[in-house]
XYZ file of C-alpha atoms in Angstrom:
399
model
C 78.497 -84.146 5.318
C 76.926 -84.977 9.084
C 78.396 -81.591 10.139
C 76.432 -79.670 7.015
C 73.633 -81.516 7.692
C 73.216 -80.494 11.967
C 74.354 -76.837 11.011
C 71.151 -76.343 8.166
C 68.814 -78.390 10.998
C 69.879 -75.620 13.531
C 69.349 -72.869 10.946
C 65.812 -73.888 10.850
C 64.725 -74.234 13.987
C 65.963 -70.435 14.380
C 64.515 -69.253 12.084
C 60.982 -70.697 12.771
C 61.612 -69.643 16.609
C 62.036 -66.254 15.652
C 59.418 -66.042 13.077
C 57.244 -67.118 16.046
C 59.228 -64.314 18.244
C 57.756 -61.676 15.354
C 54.426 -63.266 15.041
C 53.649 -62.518 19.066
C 55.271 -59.151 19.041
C 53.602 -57.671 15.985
C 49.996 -59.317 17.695
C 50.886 -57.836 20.938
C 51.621 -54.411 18.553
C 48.466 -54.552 17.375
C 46.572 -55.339 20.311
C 47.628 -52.242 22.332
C 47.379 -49.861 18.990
C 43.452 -50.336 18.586
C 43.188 -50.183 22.212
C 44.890 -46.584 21.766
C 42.347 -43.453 22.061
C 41.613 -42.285 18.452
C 43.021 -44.582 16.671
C 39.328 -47.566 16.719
C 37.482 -48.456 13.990
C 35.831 -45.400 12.483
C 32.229 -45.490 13.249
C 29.133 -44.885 11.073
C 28.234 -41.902 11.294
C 24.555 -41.130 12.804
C 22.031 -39.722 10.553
C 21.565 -36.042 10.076
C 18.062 -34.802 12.112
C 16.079 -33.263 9.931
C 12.657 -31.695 10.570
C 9.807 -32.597 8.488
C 5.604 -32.153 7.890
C 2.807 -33.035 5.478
C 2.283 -30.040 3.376
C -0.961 -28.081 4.333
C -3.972 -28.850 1.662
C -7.300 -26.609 2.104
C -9.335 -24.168 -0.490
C -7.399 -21.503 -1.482
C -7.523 -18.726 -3.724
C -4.425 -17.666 -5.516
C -3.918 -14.235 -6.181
C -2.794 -11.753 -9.158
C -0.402 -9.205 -8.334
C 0.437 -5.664 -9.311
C 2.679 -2.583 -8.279
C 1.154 0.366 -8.420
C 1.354 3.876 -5.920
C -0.724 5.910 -3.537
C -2.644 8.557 -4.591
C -4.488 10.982 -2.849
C -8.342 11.419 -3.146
C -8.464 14.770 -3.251
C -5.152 17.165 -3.689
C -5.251 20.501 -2.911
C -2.724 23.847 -3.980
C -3.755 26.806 -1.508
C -3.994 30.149 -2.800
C -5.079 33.417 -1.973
C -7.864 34.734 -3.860
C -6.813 38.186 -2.835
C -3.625 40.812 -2.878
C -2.048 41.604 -0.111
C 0.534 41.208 2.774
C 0.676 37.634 4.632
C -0.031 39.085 8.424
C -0.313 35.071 10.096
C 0.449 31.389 9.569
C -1.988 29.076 11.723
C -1.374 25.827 11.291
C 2.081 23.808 12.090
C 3.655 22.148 8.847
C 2.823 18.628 8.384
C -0.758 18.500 11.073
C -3.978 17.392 10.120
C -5.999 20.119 9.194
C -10.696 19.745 9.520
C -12.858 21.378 6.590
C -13.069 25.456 7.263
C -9.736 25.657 10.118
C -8.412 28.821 9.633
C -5.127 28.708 7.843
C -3.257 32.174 7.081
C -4.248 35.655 7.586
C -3.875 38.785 4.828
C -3.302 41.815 6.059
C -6.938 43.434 7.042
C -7.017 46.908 7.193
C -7.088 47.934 3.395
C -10.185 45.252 2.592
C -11.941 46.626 5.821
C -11.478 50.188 4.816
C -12.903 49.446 1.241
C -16.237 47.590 3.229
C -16.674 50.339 5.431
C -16.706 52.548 2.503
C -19.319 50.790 0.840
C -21.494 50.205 3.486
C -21.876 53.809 4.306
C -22.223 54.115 0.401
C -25.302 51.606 0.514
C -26.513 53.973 3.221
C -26.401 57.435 1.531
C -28.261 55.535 -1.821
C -31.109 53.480 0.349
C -32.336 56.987 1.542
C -31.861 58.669 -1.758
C -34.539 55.268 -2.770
C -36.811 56.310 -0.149
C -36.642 60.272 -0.929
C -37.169 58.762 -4.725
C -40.169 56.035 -3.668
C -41.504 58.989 -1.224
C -41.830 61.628 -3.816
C -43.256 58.774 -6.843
C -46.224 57.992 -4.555
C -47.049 61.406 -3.886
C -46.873 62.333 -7.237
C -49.399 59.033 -8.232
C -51.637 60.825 -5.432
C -51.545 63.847 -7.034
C -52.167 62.677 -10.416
C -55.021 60.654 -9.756
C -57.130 63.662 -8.381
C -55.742 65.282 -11.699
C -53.590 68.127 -10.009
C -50.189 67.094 -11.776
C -49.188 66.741 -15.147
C -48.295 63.572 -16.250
C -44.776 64.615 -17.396
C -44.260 65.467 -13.703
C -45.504 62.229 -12.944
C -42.811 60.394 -15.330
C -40.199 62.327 -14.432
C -40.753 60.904 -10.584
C -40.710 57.495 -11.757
C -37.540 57.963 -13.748
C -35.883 59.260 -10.272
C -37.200 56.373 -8.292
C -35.987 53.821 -11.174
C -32.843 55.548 -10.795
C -32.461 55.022 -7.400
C -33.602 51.585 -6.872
C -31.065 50.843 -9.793
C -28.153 52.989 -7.880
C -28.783 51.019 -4.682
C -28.354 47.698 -6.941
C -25.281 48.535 -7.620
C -23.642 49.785 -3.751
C -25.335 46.822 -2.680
C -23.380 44.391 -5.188
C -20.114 46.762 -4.361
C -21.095 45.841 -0.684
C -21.006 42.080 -1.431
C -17.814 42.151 -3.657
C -15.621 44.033 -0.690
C -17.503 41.473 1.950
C -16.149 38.381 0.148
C -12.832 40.338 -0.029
C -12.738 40.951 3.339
C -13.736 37.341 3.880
C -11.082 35.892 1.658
C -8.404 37.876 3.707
C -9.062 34.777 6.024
C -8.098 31.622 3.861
C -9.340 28.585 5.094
C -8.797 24.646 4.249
C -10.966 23.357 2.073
C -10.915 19.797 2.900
C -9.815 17.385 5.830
C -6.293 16.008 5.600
C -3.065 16.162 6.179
C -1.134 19.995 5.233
C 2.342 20.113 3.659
C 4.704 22.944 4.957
C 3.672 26.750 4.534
C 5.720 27.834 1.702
C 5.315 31.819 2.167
C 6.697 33.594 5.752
C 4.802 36.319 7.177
C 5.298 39.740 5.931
C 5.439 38.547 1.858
C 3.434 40.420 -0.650
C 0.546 37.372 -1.989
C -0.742 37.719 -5.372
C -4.218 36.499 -5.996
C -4.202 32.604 -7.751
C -0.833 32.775 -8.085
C 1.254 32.724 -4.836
C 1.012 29.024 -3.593
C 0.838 28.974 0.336
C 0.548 25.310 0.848
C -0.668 22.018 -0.470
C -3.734 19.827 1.707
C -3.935 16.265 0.184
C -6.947 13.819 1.791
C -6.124 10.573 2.800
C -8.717 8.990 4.566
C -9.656 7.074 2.338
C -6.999 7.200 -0.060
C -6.712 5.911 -3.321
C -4.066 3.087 -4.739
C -3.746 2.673 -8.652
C -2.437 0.220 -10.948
C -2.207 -1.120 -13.953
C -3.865 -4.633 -15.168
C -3.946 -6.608 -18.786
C -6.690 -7.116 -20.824
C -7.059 -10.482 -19.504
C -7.099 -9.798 -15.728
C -9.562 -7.124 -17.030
C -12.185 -8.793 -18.456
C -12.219 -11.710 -15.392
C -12.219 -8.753 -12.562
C -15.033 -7.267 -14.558
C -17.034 -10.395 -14.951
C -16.928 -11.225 -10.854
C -18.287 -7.694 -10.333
C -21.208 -8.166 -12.347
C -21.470 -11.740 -10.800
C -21.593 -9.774 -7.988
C -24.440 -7.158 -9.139
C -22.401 -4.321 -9.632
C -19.766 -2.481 -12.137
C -16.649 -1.838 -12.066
C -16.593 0.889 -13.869
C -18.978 2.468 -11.796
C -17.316 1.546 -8.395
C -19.890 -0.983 -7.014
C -19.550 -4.653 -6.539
C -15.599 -4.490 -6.481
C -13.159 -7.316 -5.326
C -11.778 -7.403 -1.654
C -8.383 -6.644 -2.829
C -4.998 -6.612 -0.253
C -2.316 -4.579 -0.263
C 1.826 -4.405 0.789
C 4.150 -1.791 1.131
C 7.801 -1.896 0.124
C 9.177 -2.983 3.606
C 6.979 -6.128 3.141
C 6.926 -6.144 7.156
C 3.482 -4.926 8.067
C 0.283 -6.755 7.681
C -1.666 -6.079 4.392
C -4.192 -3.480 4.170
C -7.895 -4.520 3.104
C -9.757 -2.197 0.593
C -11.885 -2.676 -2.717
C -11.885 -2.511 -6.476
C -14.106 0.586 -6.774
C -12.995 2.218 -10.271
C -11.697 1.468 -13.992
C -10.900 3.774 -16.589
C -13.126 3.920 -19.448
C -10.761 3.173 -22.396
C -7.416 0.345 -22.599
C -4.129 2.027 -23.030
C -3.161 1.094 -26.866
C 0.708 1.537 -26.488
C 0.732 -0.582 -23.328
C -2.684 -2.784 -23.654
C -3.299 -2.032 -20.127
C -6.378 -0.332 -18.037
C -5.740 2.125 -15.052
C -7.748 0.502 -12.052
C -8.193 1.836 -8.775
C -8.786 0.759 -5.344
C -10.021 2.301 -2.188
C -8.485 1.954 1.634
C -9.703 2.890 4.913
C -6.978 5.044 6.211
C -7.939 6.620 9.357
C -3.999 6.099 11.559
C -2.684 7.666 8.377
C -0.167 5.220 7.348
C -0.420 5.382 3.777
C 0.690 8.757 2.638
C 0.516 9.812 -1.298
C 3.149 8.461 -3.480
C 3.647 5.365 -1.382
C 4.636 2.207 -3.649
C 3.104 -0.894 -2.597
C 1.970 -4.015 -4.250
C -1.433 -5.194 -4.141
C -3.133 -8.959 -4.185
C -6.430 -9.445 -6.329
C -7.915 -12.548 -6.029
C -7.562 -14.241 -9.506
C -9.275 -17.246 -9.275
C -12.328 -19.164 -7.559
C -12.186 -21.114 -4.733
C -10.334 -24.509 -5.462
C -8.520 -27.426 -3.548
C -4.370 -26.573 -3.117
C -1.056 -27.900 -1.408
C 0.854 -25.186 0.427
C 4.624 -25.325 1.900
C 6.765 -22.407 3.514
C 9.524 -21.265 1.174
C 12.293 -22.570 3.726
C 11.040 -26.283 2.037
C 11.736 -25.265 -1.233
C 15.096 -25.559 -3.056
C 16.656 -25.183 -6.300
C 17.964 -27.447 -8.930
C 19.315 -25.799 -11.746
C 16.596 -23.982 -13.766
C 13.712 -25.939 -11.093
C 12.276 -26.118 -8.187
C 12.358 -29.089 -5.982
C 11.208 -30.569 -2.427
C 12.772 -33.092 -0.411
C 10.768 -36.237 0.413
C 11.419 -39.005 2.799
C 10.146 -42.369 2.697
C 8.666 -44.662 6.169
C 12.479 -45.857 6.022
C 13.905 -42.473 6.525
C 15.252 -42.578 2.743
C 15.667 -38.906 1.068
C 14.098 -38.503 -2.745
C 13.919 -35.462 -4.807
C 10.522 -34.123 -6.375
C 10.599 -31.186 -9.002
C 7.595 -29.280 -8.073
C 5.823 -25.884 -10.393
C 5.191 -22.935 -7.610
C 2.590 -20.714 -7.985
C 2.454 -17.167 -5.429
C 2.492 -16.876 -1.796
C -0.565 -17.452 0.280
C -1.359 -16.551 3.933
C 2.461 -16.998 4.456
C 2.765 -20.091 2.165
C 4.449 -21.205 -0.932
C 1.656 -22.443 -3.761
C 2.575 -25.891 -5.113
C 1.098 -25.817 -8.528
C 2.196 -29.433 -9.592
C 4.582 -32.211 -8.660
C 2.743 -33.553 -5.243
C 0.037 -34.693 -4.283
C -0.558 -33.799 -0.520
C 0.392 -36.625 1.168
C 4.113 -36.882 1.048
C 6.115 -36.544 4.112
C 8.523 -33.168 3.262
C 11.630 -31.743 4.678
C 10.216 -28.480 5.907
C 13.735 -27.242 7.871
C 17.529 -28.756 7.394
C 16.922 -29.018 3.194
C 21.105 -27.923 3.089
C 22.072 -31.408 5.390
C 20.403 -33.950 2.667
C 20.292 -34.694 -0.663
C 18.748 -37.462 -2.757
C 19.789 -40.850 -1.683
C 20.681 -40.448 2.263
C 18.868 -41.704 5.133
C 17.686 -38.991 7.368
C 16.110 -39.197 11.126
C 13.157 -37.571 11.179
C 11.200 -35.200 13.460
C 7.563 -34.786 12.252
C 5.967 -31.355 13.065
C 2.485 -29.711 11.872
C 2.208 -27.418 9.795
C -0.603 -24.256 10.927
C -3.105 -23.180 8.317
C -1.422 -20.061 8.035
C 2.247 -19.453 8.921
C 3.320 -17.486 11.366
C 2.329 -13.947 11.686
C -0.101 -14.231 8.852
C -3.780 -12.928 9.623
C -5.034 -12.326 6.496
């Protein structure tokens, strides 16, 4: 019994020494793995750095837009308004061209043959009229002192009629192979810009038939579009505001316009014509407006789209696009709080202004937005901001 007794004593004391034994190692074990590179406590991480503004409130006035195309003022086909062969081209394809330059030649030499003829024609008959006129007043002479019959006397004022009609006639030959002769030169009508000469020297031209060439005018040139019944009636109602028509091309809106590349700035111009009926199968109303085009940018057939101001002068919020997000079927901004805490706003957007996004509804001007870094948040997170201020017009805009 004493002997089972000492060995289940020693048995216990082992095993509490090498519990102990375990105890230290597995501390030590720990110890030396946390102080092990990579392998600490993982860290909080530090907020994402987001930049942020208040959005930009001032008067604005939104705009209506419309697509519509370039269209020349006046457009041009150049014929010939004689027959004959082309003898010169004077112009280079594609050049600006003044009223009355000198554009092809027709072969000469026929034309002045037929001029010369007529002239000396007009010669031979305006001495046969003086003969005629010579002869009647010495026959009125004669008569008066009662030494000629009268008969005589008629028969001298049927030859002078005669004549004086005869010369009439040479003289309106004369004129007829002048102007021929003349048109042999043809000459631009208008000032603008020529398309390419579509005949080559040494080709037969028929008269109003053979087209040579096309001139269009583009300074100013014209842009039209279409418009509802709506925006109708409220462009209408500013011109007369303004003590004009539109109709009649006075008092029209300052309207802007884009071209497809979107890159350039805006052209100015004005409302200056609508047509006189609304389109029944559409329910719209042709309107035009007028540019200033003296570099020649815009060219006939351009598209574009063009801004006309649609409202009156009113209190609005403006943010760039790049603060703008989506959220299914809506649009939303991202707002942060004094403590850095990110909420969502659904927010209605209305067109672009002066390089800004319209906010319609949803804010009220004085929330604190994330402007650049929307994709590193989302509702709920704490951000670290960096305020910034927004210009009155972004970037690039001068309008």
């Amino acid at each position: 019994m004493v002997s089972i007794a000492n060995r289940s004593s020693a048995h216990l004391k082992f095993g509490r020494r090498t519990l102990l034994r375990y105890s230290f190692v597995a501390g030590l074990l720990a110890a030396g793995l946390t102080s092990l590179p990579g392998l600490a406590v993982a860290q909080q991480p530090e907020p994402p750095l987001v930049t942020v503004a208040k959005p930009v409130v001032r008067d604005i006035v939104e705009d209506d837009e419309f697509v519509g195309r370039f269209e020349a003022v006046d457009d041009v086909s150049v014929r010939s308004r004689v027959a004959g062969y082309l003898d010169e081209v004077h112009f280079r394809d594609g050049a600006m061209v003044n009223k009355g330059d000198l554009l092809f030649t027709i072969d000469r030499r026929p034309y002045q043959a037929a001029y010369d003829a007529a002239k000396s024609q007009v010669d031979v008959v305006t001495s046969l009229l003086e003969f005629a006129k010579t002869q009647l007043d010495r026959a009125e002479q004669l008569a008066q002192s009662g030494n000629l019959a009268v008969s005589t006397l008629d028969d001298r004022r049927r030859e002078f009629l005669s004549a004086q009609a005869q010369h009439q006639g040479v003289e309106a030959a004369l004129r007829t192979s002048s102007l021929d002769l003349e048109f042999t030169e043809i000459r631009s009508p208008l000032t603008g810009r020529i398309g390419r000469r579509l005949v080559s020297p040494g080709n037969l031209i028929q008269p109003d038939s053979t087209l040579l060439t096309t001139i269009v005018a583009i300074d100013p040139i014209d842009f039209y579009f279409d418009i509802d019944e709506r925006s109708y009636f409220a462009y209408a109602r500013d011109a007369r505001q303004r003590g004009g028509s539109l109709q009649e091309g006075s008092g029209g809106l300052d309207v802007s316009v884009r071209l497809a590349d979107n890159t350039a700035k805006p052209f100015k111009g004005k409302l200056d014509f609508s047509e006189n009926r609304l389109d029944e199968g559409t329910g719209t109303m042709r309107v035009r407006a007028r540019f200033d085009n003296k570099d020649g940018v815009l060219q006939p057939g351009m598209f574009g789209r063009i801004n006309v101001p649609g409202s009156l002068p009113h209190p609005g919020i403006l943010l760039p696009d790049e603060a703008i997000g989506a959220d299914q079927n809506r649009r939303i901004v991202f707002v942060v709080d004094d403590a850095g805490l990110v909420s969502a706003k659904p927010v209605r957007t209305g067109p672009r202004i002066d390089g800004y996004r319209v906010i319609r509804e949803g804010m009220t001007g004085d929330e604190t937005v994330v402007v650049n870094g929307i994709v590193r948040v989302r509702p709920g997170v704490t951000v670290k901001p960096q305020m910034i201020t927004l210009p009155p017009k972004a970037e690039g805009q001068t309008q």
